[in-house]
Amino acid sequence: MCGIVGYIGNNSAKEIIIDGLKKLEYRGYDSAGIALNCNESIEIRKCRGRISNLEAATADKEFDGSVGIGHTRWATHGSPTDENAHPHASMDGSIAVVHNGIIENYTELKEWLTKEYGVVFRSATDTEVIAHLINIYYDGDLLDAVYRAVDKMRGAYAIGVVCSHEPDKLIAVRKDSPLIAGIGDGCNFIASDIPALLKHVRQIYLIENNETVVLTRDRVQIYNQDRKEVKRDVFHVTWDAASAEKEGYEHFMLKEIYEQPKAIEETLNRRLSPDGEICLDGIRLTKQDIEAFTKVYIVACGTAYHAGLIGKYVIEKFARIPVEVDVASEFRYREPFVDDKTLFIAISQSGETLDTLAALREAKARGARVLSVVNVVGSSVARESDDVFYTWAGPEIAVASTKAYTTQLICMYLLALYMGSEKGCLEPELRDELVAGLSELPDKLKSVLRRDSEIQEIARQLYMKTQTFFIGRGTDSAVSYEGSLKLKEISYINSFAVAAGELKHGTIALIDEGTPVVALATQSRLFEKMLSNIEEVKARGAFVVGVAQENCRRLEEQADRTIFIPDCRDEFTPILAVAPLQLFAYHVARLRGCDIDKPKNLAKSVTVE
Ligand code: AGP
């Protein structure tokens, strides 16, 4: 869950790499470092903390060069210290390495290197073994030394390597961690993710698993697993550099909350023909395929898993296929009922979450048809799926996922309607009505966002509370999980979501005078039930913030504060109801002075187990 950047060219590698690392800080931000090939020796600067610390540590003009590698870290092995920060070097300092991933057999390698080669380790990391391995194998050919080192390593890695003996070369290797190569004019780049390179290039290579890349100023050569050079299609990036900037918003999270109407419009419009036909690009599910499915499995992590919970409601309702939703880290170690009549849906913003990727491979090995809903184009989950359904949310930088969630919901709705229509269990009139309802959501969401100041006020009343509960019924219970996660992950308030009907079976014991309870009551047919649940918690002294559709004004009689969303079909309220919860979490965290875009202990894409 780190970010790596590499550059070889004629400009200041220091500036380009540090700027690129800033764009990857959402991947990890507990320490950072850079290695430059200056006058045929490798110079390394690294330190604990944010990139701004590294900037200060590298401000001197003398420290620069035109070839280098950089790293921003999310510690897995060895705590965040100056020594454990990357890059790591060989004992003679001729080799420097940056790494994203985990070397699983590093303790063995460490013992072997110490015993056989007297290597003295300076850090507690797994990564340092790579620098020493390459060094012991170096015999005038860096590529060969890298190959031999890789043969010794087990685990997941994207690594960047520079060597003082070959100052006009930068080598990178990919296995299970993301890596791209950027194609410049007289210069070339490597990076963990697109935002790091957007300022410089639009043409990139998506590096496949077990591939090695050799960069010089005028060439990018890619070698496959058999060490044969391969030609690769150039991928043209459509995102613009601005999309990786804050554009005047105080935080990326707030910007991305406000980008949701456009993001869901973008995700919808590409799939709805002018006459309301649903055409799912990238999905080749035929009527026969859909009719043959006896089960749908939706597997994901965190917010993406919460989107899957809504997927279950709408796919079961409109496509009449049983759906099981599971967290990936559990699914991959269970004996799930998955076979060639199973549609396995993986949902992932980054497309690099290791648990989701491993679950996908498990399902594939059991014969399932794999469809993924992904935001990052060309990511591992996308590339290993039979069908890919892209959410067109644009880059999501804030660790707390927002626009990816709402665009994932749009994909769930479109998939349910598409499969229901193909199966003939969704009447065309109802389908048309639902498609019309979907098309109204971007504007309705804009009107919800216009209530931001009301939500700020509620946040001001509750930001000092140490715990908060979220309750709901039906799809609202699934949305309450997402609202609770948002509050937890950026404000560090102990937040808990529970299906409202479950309250009386235990959780209500935790409700005391003034305990904040956010009650989602957007499901018309369950509204009365929710009013009784609200009465239950009110009776124990709870301070209730209610969320309901405009036409359910009676909520005001029960709740202490209310947030109304525009009327719409019950199935679609999650898109509108989650926005006030995202804003509530945002303003509570801002009032508590939390680092909203980079919450402690978290990272944007979790590429380790
Ligand atoms: C959500 O705000 C978190 N960042 C986290 O739970 C995230 O949803 C989870 O790690 C899954 O990430 P993915 O969608 O990139 O696979």
PDB file of C-alpha atoms in Angstrom, residues 77-298:
ATOM      1  CA  HIS A  77       7.271  -4.672   7.936  1.00  0.00           C
ATOM      2  CA  GLY A  78       9.245  -2.354  10.250  1.00  0.00           C
ATOM      3  CA  SER A  79       7.664   0.684  11.879  1.00  0.00           C
ATOM      4  CA  PRO A  80       7.679   4.112  10.169  1.00  0.00           C
ATOM      5  CA  THR A  81      11.253   5.329  10.859  1.00  0.00           C
ATOM      6  CA  ASP A  82      14.005   6.989   8.815  1.00  0.00           C
ATOM      7  CA  GLU A  83      15.885   3.665   8.571  1.00  0.00           C
ATOM      8  CA  ASN A  84      12.850   1.698   7.430  1.00  0.00           C
ATOM      9  CA  ALA A  85      11.818   4.319   4.859  1.00  0.00           C
ATOM     10  CA  HIS A  86      12.572   3.456   1.237  1.00  0.00           C
ATOM     11  CA  PRO A  87      14.745   3.447  -0.875  1.00  0.00           C
ATOM     12  CA  HIS A  88      16.940   0.681   0.499  1.00  0.00           C
ATOM     13  CA  ALA A  89      20.496   0.192  -0.732  1.00  0.00           C
ATOM     14  CA  SER A  90      23.015  -2.601  -1.067  1.00  0.00           C
ATOM     15  CA  MET A  91      25.943  -2.591   1.383  1.00  0.00           C
ATOM     16  CA  ASP A  92      28.212  -0.900  -1.190  1.00  0.00           C
ATOM     17  CA  GLY A  93      25.529   1.637  -2.062  1.00  0.00           C
ATOM     18  CA  SER A  94      25.637   0.806  -5.778  1.00  0.00           C
ATOM     19  CA  ILE A  95      22.071  -0.554  -5.924  1.00  0.00           C
ATOM     20  CA  ALA A  96      18.937   1.232  -4.640  1.00  0.00           C
ATOM     21  CA  VAL A  97      15.439  -0.195  -4.575  1.00  0.00           C
ATOM     22  CA  VAL A  98      11.891   1.001  -3.895  1.00  0.00           C
ATOM     23  CA  HIS A  99       9.111  -1.549  -3.369  1.00  0.00           C
ATOM     24  CA  ASN A 100       5.329  -1.778  -3.012  1.00  0.00           C
ATOM     25  CA  GLY A 101       4.064  -5.113  -1.689  1.00  0.00           C
ATOM     26  CA  ILE A 102       5.393  -7.820   0.650  1.00  0.00           C
ATOM     27  CA  ILE A 103       8.316 -10.244   0.240  1.00  0.00           C
ATOM     28  CA  GLU A 104       6.855 -13.228   2.068  1.00  0.00           C
ATOM     29  CA  ASN A 105      10.108 -15.224   2.380  1.00  0.00           C
ATOM     30  CA  TYR A 106      12.230 -12.282   3.495  1.00  0.00           C
ATOM     31  CA  THR A 107      13.268 -13.768   6.847  1.00  0.00           C
ATOM     32  CA  GLU A 108      14.728 -16.838   5.095  1.00  0.00           C
ATOM     33  CA  LEU A 109      16.489 -14.626   2.562  1.00  0.00           C
ATOM     34  CA  LYS A 110      17.812 -12.391   5.332  1.00  0.00           C
ATOM     35  CA  GLU A 111      19.321 -15.354   7.188  1.00  0.00           C
ATOM     36  CA  TRP A 112      20.790 -16.753   3.966  1.00  0.00           C
ATOM     37  CA  LEU A 113      22.293 -13.409   2.891  1.00  0.00           C
ATOM     38  CA  THR A 114      23.794 -12.863   6.348  1.00  0.00           C
ATOM     39  CA  LYS A 115      25.173 -16.417   6.581  1.00  0.00           C
ATOM     40  CA  GLU A 116      26.414 -16.799   2.974  1.00  0.00           C
ATOM     41  CA  TYR A 117      27.411 -13.204   2.154  1.00  0.00           C
ATOM     42  CA  GLY A 118      27.873 -11.508   5.562  1.00  0.00           C
ATOM     43  CA  VAL A 119      25.225  -8.968   4.661  1.00  0.00           C
ATOM     44  CA  VAL A 120      24.512  -6.525   7.499  1.00  0.00           C
ATOM     45  CA  PHE A 121      20.941  -5.288   7.469  1.00  0.00           C
ATOM     46  CA  ARG A 122      20.222  -1.637   8.356  1.00  0.00           C
ATOM     47  CA  SER A 123      16.423  -1.812   8.495  1.00  0.00           C
ATOM     48  CA  ALA A 124      13.635  -4.039   9.791  1.00  0.00           C
ATOM     49  CA  THR A 125      11.963  -4.149   6.379  1.00  0.00           C
ATOM     50  CA  ASP A 126      11.343  -7.016   3.995  1.00  0.00           C
ATOM     51  CA  THR A 127      12.341  -4.776   1.074  1.00  0.00           C
ATOM     52  CA  GLU A 128      16.032  -4.430   1.982  1.00  0.00           C
ATOM     53  CA  VAL A 129      16.670  -8.052   0.959  1.00  0.00           C
ATOM     54  CA  ILE A 130      15.950  -7.080  -2.663  1.00  0.00           C
ATOM     55  CA  ALA A 131      18.836  -4.563  -2.814  1.00  0.00           C
ATOM     56  CA  HIS A 132      21.273  -7.080  -1.347  1.00  0.00           C
ATOM     57  CA  LEU A 133      20.067  -9.899  -3.621  1.00  0.00           C
ATOM     58  CA  ILE A 134      20.539  -7.794  -6.766  1.00  0.00           C
ATOM     59  CA  ASN A 135      23.966  -6.737  -5.516  1.00  0.00           C
ATOM     60  CA  ILE A 136      25.252 -10.264  -4.886  1.00  0.00           C
ATOM     61  CA  TYR A 137      24.108 -11.284  -8.362  1.00  0.00           C
ATOM     62  CA  TYR A 138      25.426  -8.167 -10.085  1.00  0.00           C
ATOM     63  CA  ASP A 139      28.109  -9.080 -12.602  1.00  0.00           C
ATOM     64  CA  GLY A 140      27.971  -6.192 -15.063  1.00  0.00           C
ATOM     65  CA  ASP A 141      24.388  -6.858 -16.235  1.00  0.00           C
ATOM     66  CA  LEU A 142      21.727  -5.209 -14.099  1.00  0.00           C
ATOM     67  CA  LEU A 143      18.803  -6.889 -15.877  1.00  0.00           C
ATOM     68  CA  ASP A 144      20.282 -10.326 -15.299  1.00  0.00           C
ATOM     69  CA  ALA A 145      20.948  -9.523 -11.637  1.00  0.00           C
ATOM     70  CA  VAL A 146      17.348  -8.379 -11.207  1.00  0.00           C
ATOM     71  CA  TYR A 147      16.053 -11.557 -12.841  1.00  0.00           C
ATOM     72  CA  ARG A 148      18.139 -13.732 -10.504  1.00  0.00           C
ATOM     73  CA  ALA A 149      17.011 -11.786  -7.463  1.00  0.00           C
ATOM     74  CA  VAL A 150      13.350 -12.100  -8.488  1.00  0.00           C
ATOM     75  CA  ASP A 151      13.774 -15.860  -8.829  1.00  0.00           C
ATOM     76  CA  LYS A 152      14.592 -15.962  -5.125  1.00  0.00           C
ATOM     77  CA  MET A 153      11.644 -13.847  -3.985  1.00  0.00           C
ATOM     78  CA  ARG A 154       8.107 -14.928  -3.089  1.00  0.00           C
ATOM     79  CA  GLY A 155       5.218 -12.519  -2.522  1.00  0.00           C
ATOM     80  CA  ALA A 156       3.751  -9.421  -4.099  1.00  0.00           C
ATOM     81  CA  TYR A 157       5.913  -6.646  -5.435  1.00  0.00           C
ATOM     82  CA  ALA A 158       6.302  -3.717  -7.741  1.00  0.00           C
ATOM     83  CA  ILE A 159       9.913  -2.632  -7.510  1.00  0.00           C
ATOM     84  CA  GLY A 160      12.043   0.117  -9.037  1.00  0.00           C
ATOM     85  CA  VAL A 161      15.829  -0.294  -9.261  1.00  0.00           C
ATOM     86  CA  VAL A 162      18.696   2.074 -10.057  1.00  0.00           C
ATOM     87  CA  CYS A 163      22.394   1.202 -10.154  1.00  0.00           C
ATOM     88  CA  SER A 164      25.458   3.441 -10.107  1.00  0.00           C
ATOM     89  CA  HIS A 165      27.278   1.085 -12.498  1.00  0.00           C
ATOM     90  CA  GLU A 166      24.520   1.597 -15.122  1.00  0.00           C
ATOM     91  CA  PRO A 167      23.459   5.234 -14.569  1.00  0.00           C
ATOM     92  CA  ASP A 168      21.434   5.424 -17.819  1.00  0.00           C
ATOM     93  CA  LYS A 169      19.008   2.711 -16.889  1.00  0.00           C
ATOM     94  CA  LEU A 170      16.022   2.193 -14.595  1.00  0.00           C
ATOM     95  CA  ILE A 171      14.517  -1.259 -14.135  1.00  0.00           C
ATOM     96  CA  ALA A 172      11.127  -2.214 -12.680  1.00  0.00           C
ATOM     97  CA  VAL A 173       9.376  -5.518 -12.037  1.00  0.00           C
ATOM     98  CA  ARG A 174       5.725  -6.312 -11.343  1.00  0.00           C
ATOM     99  CA  LYS A 175       4.061  -9.206  -9.540  1.00  0.00           C
ATOM    100  CA  ASP A 176       0.624  -8.710  -7.985  1.00  0.00           C
ATOM    101  CA  SER A 177       1.231  -5.035  -7.181  1.00  0.00           C
ATOM    102  CA  PRO A 178       0.226  -2.293  -9.607  1.00  0.00           C
ATOM    103  CA  LEU A 179       2.812  -0.837 -12.007  1.00  0.00           C
ATOM    104  CA  ILE A 180       2.575   1.369 -15.082  1.00  0.00           C
ATOM    105  CA  ALA A 181       5.236   2.799 -17.368  1.00  0.00           C
ATOM    106  CA  GLY A 182       4.805   6.322 -18.773  1.00  0.00           C
ATOM    107  CA  ILE A 183       6.107   7.070 -22.279  1.00  0.00           C
ATOM    108  CA  GLY A 184       7.622  10.547 -22.581  1.00  0.00           C
ATOM    109  CA  ASP A 185       9.631  12.395 -25.206  1.00  0.00           C
ATOM    110  CA  GLY A 186      13.324  11.799 -24.378  1.00  0.00           C
ATOM    111  CA  CYS A 187      12.233  10.606 -20.946  1.00  0.00           C
ATOM    112  CA  ASN A 188      10.264   7.723 -19.423  1.00  0.00           C
ATOM    113  CA  PHE A 189       8.534   6.998 -16.129  1.00  0.00           C
ATOM    114  CA  ILE A 190       7.305   4.234 -13.840  1.00  0.00           C
ATOM    115  CA  ALA A 191       4.604   4.616 -11.185  1.00  0.00           C
ATOM    116  CA  SER A 192       2.124   2.703  -9.030  1.00  0.00           C
ATOM    117  CA  ASP A 193      -0.804   4.703 -10.394  1.00  0.00           C
ATOM    118  CA  ILE A 194      -1.809   7.155 -13.109  1.00  0.00           C
ATOM    119  CA  PRO A 195      -2.166  10.390 -11.049  1.00  0.00           C
ATOM    120  CA  ALA A 196       1.639  10.411 -10.464  1.00  0.00           C
ATOM    121  CA  LEU A 197       2.299  10.829 -14.200  1.00  0.00           C
ATOM    122  CA  LEU A 198      -0.700  12.850 -15.416  1.00  0.00           C
ATOM    123  CA  LYS A 199       1.283  16.105 -15.467  1.00  0.00           C
ATOM    124  CA  HIS A 200       3.854  14.655 -17.880  1.00  0.00           C
ATOM    125  CA  VAL A 201       2.406  11.898 -20.087  1.00  0.00           C
ATOM    126  CA  ARG A 202      -0.866  10.532 -21.525  1.00  0.00           C
ATOM    127  CA  GLN A 203       0.600   7.418 -23.110  1.00  0.00           C
ATOM    128  CA  ILE A 204       1.307   4.562 -20.748  1.00  0.00           C
ATOM    129  CA  TYR A 205       1.982   0.842 -20.713  1.00  0.00           C
ATOM    130  CA  LEU A 206      -0.032  -1.273 -18.286  1.00  0.00           C
ATOM    131  CA  ILE A 207       2.587  -3.699 -16.996  1.00  0.00           C
ATOM    132  CA  GLU A 208       1.288  -7.251 -16.657  1.00  0.00           C
ATOM    133  CA  ASN A 209       2.075  -9.697 -13.882  1.00  0.00           C
ATOM    134  CA  ASN A 210       5.623 -11.154 -13.847  1.00  0.00           C
ATOM    135  CA  GLU A 211       6.846  -8.614 -16.371  1.00  0.00           C
ATOM    136  CA  THR A 212      10.094  -6.649 -16.169  1.00  0.00           C
ATOM    137  CA  VAL A 213      10.566  -3.182 -17.667  1.00  0.00           C
ATOM    138  CA  VAL A 214      13.863  -1.612 -18.695  1.00  0.00           C
ATOM    139  CA  LEU A 215      13.736   2.163 -19.143  1.00  0.00           C
ATOM    140  CA  THR A 216      16.337   4.348 -20.822  1.00  0.00           C
ATOM    141  CA  ARG A 217      15.834   7.941 -21.934  1.00  0.00           C
ATOM    142  CA  ASP A 218      14.566   6.897 -25.358  1.00  0.00           C
ATOM    143  CA  ARG A 219      13.168   3.388 -24.840  1.00  0.00           C
ATOM    144  CA  VAL A 220      10.798   1.335 -22.723  1.00  0.00           C
ATOM    145  CA  GLN A 221      11.422  -2.398 -23.156  1.00  0.00           C
ATOM    146  CA  ILE A 222       9.061  -4.933 -21.602  1.00  0.00           C
ATOM    147  CA  TYR A 223      10.117  -8.520 -20.919  1.00  0.00           C
ATOM    148  CA  ASN A 224       7.637 -11.272 -20.114  1.00  0.00           C
ATOM    149  CA  GLN A 225       7.907 -14.144 -17.636  1.00  0.00           C
ATOM    150  CA  ASP A 226      10.090 -16.089 -20.076  1.00  0.00           C
ATOM    151  CA  ARG A 227      12.352 -13.023 -20.303  1.00  0.00           C
ATOM    152  CA  LYS A 228      11.413 -12.488 -23.931  1.00  0.00           C
ATOM    153  CA  GLU A 229      10.868  -8.887 -25.054  1.00  0.00           C
ATOM    154  CA  VAL A 230       7.193  -8.259 -25.824  1.00  0.00           C
ATOM    155  CA  LYS A 231       5.418  -5.502 -27.736  1.00  0.00           C
ATOM    156  CA  ARG A 232       2.560  -3.936 -25.781  1.00  0.00           C
ATOM    157  CA  ASP A 233      -0.352  -1.702 -26.834  1.00  0.00           C
ATOM    158  CA  VAL A 234      -0.030   1.860 -25.633  1.00  0.00           C
ATOM    159  CA  PHE A 235      -2.865   2.878 -23.325  1.00  0.00           C
ATOM    160  CA  HIS A 236      -4.123   6.451 -23.739  1.00  0.00           C
ATOM    161  CA  VAL A 237      -5.194   8.080 -20.434  1.00  0.00           C
ATOM    162  CA  THR A 238      -8.312  10.248 -20.674  1.00  0.00           C
ATOM    163  CA  TRP A 239      -8.135  11.725 -17.163  1.00  0.00           C
ATOM    164  CA  ASP A 240      -6.677  15.244 -17.086  1.00  0.00           C
ATOM    165  CA  ALA A 241      -4.098  16.506 -14.607  1.00  0.00           C
ATOM    166  CA  ALA A 242      -6.700  18.774 -12.971  1.00  0.00           C
ATOM    167  CA  SER A 243      -8.697  15.741 -11.894  1.00  0.00           C
ATOM    168  CA  ALA A 244      -5.836  14.877  -9.566  1.00  0.00           C
ATOM    169  CA  GLU A 245      -5.909  18.375  -8.033  1.00  0.00           C
ATOM    170  CA  LYS A 246      -8.261  19.826  -5.352  1.00  0.00           C
ATOM    171  CA  GLU A 247      -9.613  22.597  -7.602  1.00  0.00           C
ATOM    172  CA  GLY A 248     -10.288  24.975  -4.731  1.00  0.00           C
ATOM    173  CA  TYR A 249     -11.892  22.473  -2.388  1.00  0.00           C
ATOM    174  CA  GLU A 250     -10.313  22.216   1.075  1.00  0.00           C
ATOM    175  CA  HIS A 251     -10.116  18.440   0.792  1.00  0.00           C
ATOM    176  CA  PHE A 252     -10.243  15.833  -1.978  1.00  0.00           C
ATOM    177  CA  MET A 253     -13.078  14.118  -0.085  1.00  0.00           C
ATOM    178  CA  LEU A 254     -15.312  17.207  -0.303  1.00  0.00           C
ATOM    179  CA  LYS A 255     -14.436  17.684  -3.981  1.00  0.00           C
ATOM    180  CA  GLU A 256     -15.283  14.048  -4.703  1.00  0.00           C
ATOM    181  CA  ILE A 257     -18.595  14.284  -2.800  1.00  0.00           C
ATOM    182  CA  TYR A 258     -19.537  17.231  -5.025  1.00  0.00           C
ATOM    183  CA  GLU A 259     -18.349  15.395  -8.158  1.00  0.00           C
ATOM    184  CA  GLN A 260     -20.938  12.636  -7.595  1.00  0.00           C
ATOM    185  CA  PRO A 261     -23.771  14.059  -9.769  1.00  0.00           C
ATOM    186  CA  LYS A 262     -21.370  14.307 -12.728  1.00  0.00           C
ATOM    187  CA  ALA A 263     -19.793  10.925 -11.965  1.00  0.00           C
ATOM    188  CA  ILE A 264     -23.128   9.076 -11.863  1.00  0.00           C
ATOM    189  CA  GLU A 265     -24.281  10.937 -14.976  1.00  0.00           C
ATOM    190  CA  GLU A 266     -21.078   9.851 -16.750  1.00  0.00           C
ATOM    191  CA  THR A 267     -21.529   6.253 -15.563  1.00  0.00           C
ATOM    192  CA  LEU A 268     -25.189   6.253 -16.650  1.00  0.00           C
ATOM    193  CA  ASN A 269     -24.939   8.050 -19.959  1.00  0.00           C
ATOM    194  CA  ARG A 270     -22.406   5.646 -21.380  1.00  0.00           C
ATOM    195  CA  ARG A 271     -24.871   2.813 -20.851  1.00  0.00           C
ATOM    196  CA  LEU A 272     -28.246   4.312 -21.709  1.00  0.00           C
ATOM    197  CA  SER A 273     -29.062   4.788 -25.406  1.00  0.00           C
ATOM    198  CA  PRO A 274     -31.232   7.802 -26.327  1.00  0.00           C
ATOM    199  CA  ASP A 275     -34.303   5.518 -26.391  1.00  0.00           C
ATOM    200  CA  GLY A 276     -33.510   4.159 -22.908  1.00  0.00           C
ATOM    201  CA  GLU A 277     -31.952   0.895 -24.079  1.00  0.00           C
ATOM    202  CA  ILE A 278     -29.379  -0.443 -21.591  1.00  0.00           C
ATOM    203  CA  CYS A 279     -26.150  -1.382 -23.361  1.00  0.00           C
ATOM    204  CA  LEU A 280     -23.393  -2.510 -21.066  1.00  0.00           C
ATOM    205  CA  ASP A 281     -20.016  -1.931 -22.771  1.00  0.00           C
ATOM    206  CA  GLY A 282     -17.346  -4.425 -21.706  1.00  0.00           C
ATOM    207  CA  ILE A 283     -19.980  -6.995 -20.658  1.00  0.00           C
ATOM    208  CA  ARG A 284     -20.727  -9.858 -23.022  1.00  0.00           C
ATOM    209  CA  LEU A 285     -23.382 -11.602 -20.931  1.00  0.00           C
ATOM    210  CA  THR A 286     -25.896 -13.165 -23.312  1.00  0.00           C
ATOM    211  CA  LYS A 287     -29.498 -14.044 -22.515  1.00  0.00           C
ATOM    212  CA  GLN A 288     -28.410 -17.712 -22.370  1.00  0.00           C
ATOM    213  CA  ASP A 289     -25.565 -16.906 -19.962  1.00  0.00           C
ATOM    214  CA  ILE A 290     -27.899 -14.986 -17.665  1.00  0.00           C
ATOM    215  CA  GLU A 291     -30.591 -17.662 -17.724  1.00  0.00           C
ATOM    216  CA  ALA A 292     -27.983 -20.292 -16.879  1.00  0.00           C
ATOM    217  CA  PHE A 293     -26.841 -18.537 -13.687  1.00  0.00           C
ATOM    218  CA  THR A 294     -28.236 -20.242 -10.570  1.00  0.00           C
ATOM    219  CA  LYS A 295     -26.424 -17.869  -8.231  1.00  0.00           C
ATOM    220  CA  VAL A 296     -24.725 -14.496  -8.070  1.00  0.00           C
ATOM    221  CA  TYR A 297     -21.857 -13.901  -5.657  1.00  0.00           C
ATOM    222  CA  ILE A 298     -20.855 -10.300  -4.920  1.00  0.00           C
TER     223      ILE A 298
END
